[in-house]
Coordinates of C-alpha atoms in Angstrom, one line a residue:
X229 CA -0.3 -16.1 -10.7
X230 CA -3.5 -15.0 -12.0
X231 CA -2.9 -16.6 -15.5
X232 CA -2.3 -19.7 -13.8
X233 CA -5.2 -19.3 -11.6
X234 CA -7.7 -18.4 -15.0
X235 CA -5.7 -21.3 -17.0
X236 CA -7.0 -23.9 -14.7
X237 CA -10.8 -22.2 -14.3
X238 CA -9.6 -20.9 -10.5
X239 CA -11.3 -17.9 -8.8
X240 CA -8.9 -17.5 -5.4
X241 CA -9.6 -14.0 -3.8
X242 CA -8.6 -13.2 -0.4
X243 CA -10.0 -10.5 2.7
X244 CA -7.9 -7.7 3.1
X245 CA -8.3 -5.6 6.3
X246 CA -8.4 -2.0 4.0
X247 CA -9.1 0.1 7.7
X248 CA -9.6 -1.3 11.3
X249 CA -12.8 -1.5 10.5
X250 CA -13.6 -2.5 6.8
X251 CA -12.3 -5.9 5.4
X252 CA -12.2 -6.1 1.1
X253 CA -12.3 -9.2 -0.9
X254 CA -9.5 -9.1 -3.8
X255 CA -8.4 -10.6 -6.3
X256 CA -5.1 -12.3 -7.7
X257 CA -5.0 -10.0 -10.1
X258 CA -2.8 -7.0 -10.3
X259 CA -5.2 -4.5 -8.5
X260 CA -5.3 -7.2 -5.6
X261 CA -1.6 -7.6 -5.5
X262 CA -1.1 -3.5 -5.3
X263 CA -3.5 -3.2 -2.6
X264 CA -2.3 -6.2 -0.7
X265 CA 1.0 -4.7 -1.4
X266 CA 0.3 -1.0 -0.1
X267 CA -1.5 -2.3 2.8
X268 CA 2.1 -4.7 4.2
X269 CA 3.7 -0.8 3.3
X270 CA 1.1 1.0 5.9
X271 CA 1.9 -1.2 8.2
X272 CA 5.5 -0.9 8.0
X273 CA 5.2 3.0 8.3
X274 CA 6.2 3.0 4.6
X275 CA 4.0 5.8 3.8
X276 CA 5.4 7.2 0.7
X277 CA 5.9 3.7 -1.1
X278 CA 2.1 2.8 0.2
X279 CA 0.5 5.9 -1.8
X280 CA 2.8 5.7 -4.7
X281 CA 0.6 2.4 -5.2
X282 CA -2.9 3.4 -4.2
X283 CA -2.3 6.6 -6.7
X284 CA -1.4 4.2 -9.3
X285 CA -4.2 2.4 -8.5
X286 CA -5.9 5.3 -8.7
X287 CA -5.2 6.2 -11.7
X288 CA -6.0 2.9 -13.6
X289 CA -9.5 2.9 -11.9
X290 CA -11.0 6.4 -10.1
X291 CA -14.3 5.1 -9.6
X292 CA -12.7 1.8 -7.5
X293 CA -14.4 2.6 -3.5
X294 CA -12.0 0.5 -2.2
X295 CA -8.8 2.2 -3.9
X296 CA -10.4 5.8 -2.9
X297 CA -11.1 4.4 0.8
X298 CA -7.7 3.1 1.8
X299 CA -6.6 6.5 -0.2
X300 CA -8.6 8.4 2.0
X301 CA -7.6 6.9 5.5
X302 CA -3.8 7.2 4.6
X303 CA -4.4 10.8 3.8
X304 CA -6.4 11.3 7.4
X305 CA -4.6 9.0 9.4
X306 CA -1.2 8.9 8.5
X307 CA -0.9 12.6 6.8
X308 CA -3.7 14.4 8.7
X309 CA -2.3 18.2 7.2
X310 CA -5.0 20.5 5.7
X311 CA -4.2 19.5 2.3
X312 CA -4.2 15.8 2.8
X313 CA -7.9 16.5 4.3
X314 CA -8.8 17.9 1.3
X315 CA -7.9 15.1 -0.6
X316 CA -9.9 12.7 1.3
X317 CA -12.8 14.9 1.1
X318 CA -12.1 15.4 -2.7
X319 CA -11.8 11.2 -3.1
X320 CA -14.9 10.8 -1.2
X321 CA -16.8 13.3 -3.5
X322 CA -20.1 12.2 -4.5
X323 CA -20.4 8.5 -2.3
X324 CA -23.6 7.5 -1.5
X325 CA -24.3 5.2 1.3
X326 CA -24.6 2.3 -0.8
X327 CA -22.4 -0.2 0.9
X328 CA -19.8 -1.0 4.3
X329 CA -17.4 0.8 1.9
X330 CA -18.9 3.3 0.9
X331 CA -20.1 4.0 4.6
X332 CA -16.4 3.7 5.4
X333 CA -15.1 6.1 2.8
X334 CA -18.0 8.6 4.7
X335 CA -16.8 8.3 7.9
X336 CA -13.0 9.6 6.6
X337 CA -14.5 12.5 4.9
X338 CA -16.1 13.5 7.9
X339 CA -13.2 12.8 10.0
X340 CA -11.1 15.3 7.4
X341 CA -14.5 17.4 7.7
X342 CA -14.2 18.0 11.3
X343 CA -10.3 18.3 11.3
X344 CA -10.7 21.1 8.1
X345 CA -13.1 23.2 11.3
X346 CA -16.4 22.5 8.8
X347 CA -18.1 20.9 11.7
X348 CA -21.7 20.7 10.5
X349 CA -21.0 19.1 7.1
X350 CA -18.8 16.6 8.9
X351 CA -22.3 16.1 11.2
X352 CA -24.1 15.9 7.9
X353 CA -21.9 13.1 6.0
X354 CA -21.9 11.1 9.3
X355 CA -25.3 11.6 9.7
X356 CA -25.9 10.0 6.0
X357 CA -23.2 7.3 6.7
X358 CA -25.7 6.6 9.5
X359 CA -28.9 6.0 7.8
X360 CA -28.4 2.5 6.4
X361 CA -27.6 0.1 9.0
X362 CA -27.9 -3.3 7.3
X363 CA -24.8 -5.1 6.8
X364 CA -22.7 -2.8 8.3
X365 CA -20.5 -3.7 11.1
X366 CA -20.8 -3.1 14.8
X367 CA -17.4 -1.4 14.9
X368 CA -17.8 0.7 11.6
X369 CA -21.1 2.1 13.0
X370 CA -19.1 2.5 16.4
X371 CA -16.5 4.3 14.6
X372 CA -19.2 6.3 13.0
X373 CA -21.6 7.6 16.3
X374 CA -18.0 7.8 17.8
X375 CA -16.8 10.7 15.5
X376 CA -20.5 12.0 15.0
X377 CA -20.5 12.8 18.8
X378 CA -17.1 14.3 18.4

C-alpha cells in the first residue's frame, strides 16, 4: 500500500488512539501498520501478540515516543507486576516534556512509580509532566493531576 500510495505522490496517514488519552498520526507504512495492528490486539485482550509487535517495533526504532508510550501503558495497564513497572520506567528513561507524547509517556512512568512504592519520584515526573500546558489535552492533564493527587 505504501508503494502505491508514494507511486502516485500520496501522503495518507491516519489518528490512532495510542492511550485513552493520546491520539498519534501514522503512516501507511510498516511502522503504522504494526501499531495500528497492535492496538486492534489490545483491544481484543491479545496481550501477548500486541507486545510481540510494539517490541518489534521497538527494536527497529528505540528512540520512537510513540512505540515506547503504547509499550509503556501495556506494561502498566494490562501487566501491572513489578517487573513490567520497571520496564515502563526503563522505556520512559530520559523523556523530557517536549510534547502530548512525551507528557503521556510521563504520566505511565509515574503511574509504575507510584505502584513500584517510590512515591516522591512518581510526584516529581508528574510534577514535570505538568509544567508545559500548551497543547496538551484537557483529559491528559486530567489524567495527570488525577494520579499526581494519588
Amino acid at each position: 500500500m505504501g508503494r502505491c500510495f508514494n507511486k502516485y505522490g500520496i501522503q495518507a496517514s491516519a489518528a490512532l488512539a495510542i492511550t485513552e488519552e493520546v491520539v498519534a498520526i501514522v503512516g501507511a507504512d510498516l511502522r503504522g501498520v504494526l501499531l495500528a495492528l497492535a492496538e486492534v490486539y489490545q483491544h481484543q485482550g491479545r496481550w501477548k501478540e500486541a507486545a510481540g509487535l510494539l517490541k518489534q517495533l521497538y527494536r527497529r526504532a528505540p528512540e520512537d515516543v510513540v512505540v515506547r508510550l503504547s509499550l509503556a501503558e501495556l506494561a502498566v495497564e494490562e501487566a501491572g507486576d513489578k517487573r513490567s513497572c520497571q520496564t515502563a520506567v526503563k522505556l520512559a528513561e530520559g523523556v523530557e516534556n517536549e510534547s502530548e507524547l512525551h507528557a503521556a509517556l510521563l504520566l505511565y512512568k509515574a503511574v509504575a512509580l507510584h505502584r513500584l512504592g517510590l512515591l516522591a519520584a512518581a510526584r516529581d515526573t508528574l510534577t514535570a509532566a505538568l509544567r508545559r500546558k500548551k497543547d496538551r489535552s484537557g483529559e491528559l492533564l486530567r489524567a495527570i493531576r488525577y494520579e499526581r493527587a494519588l
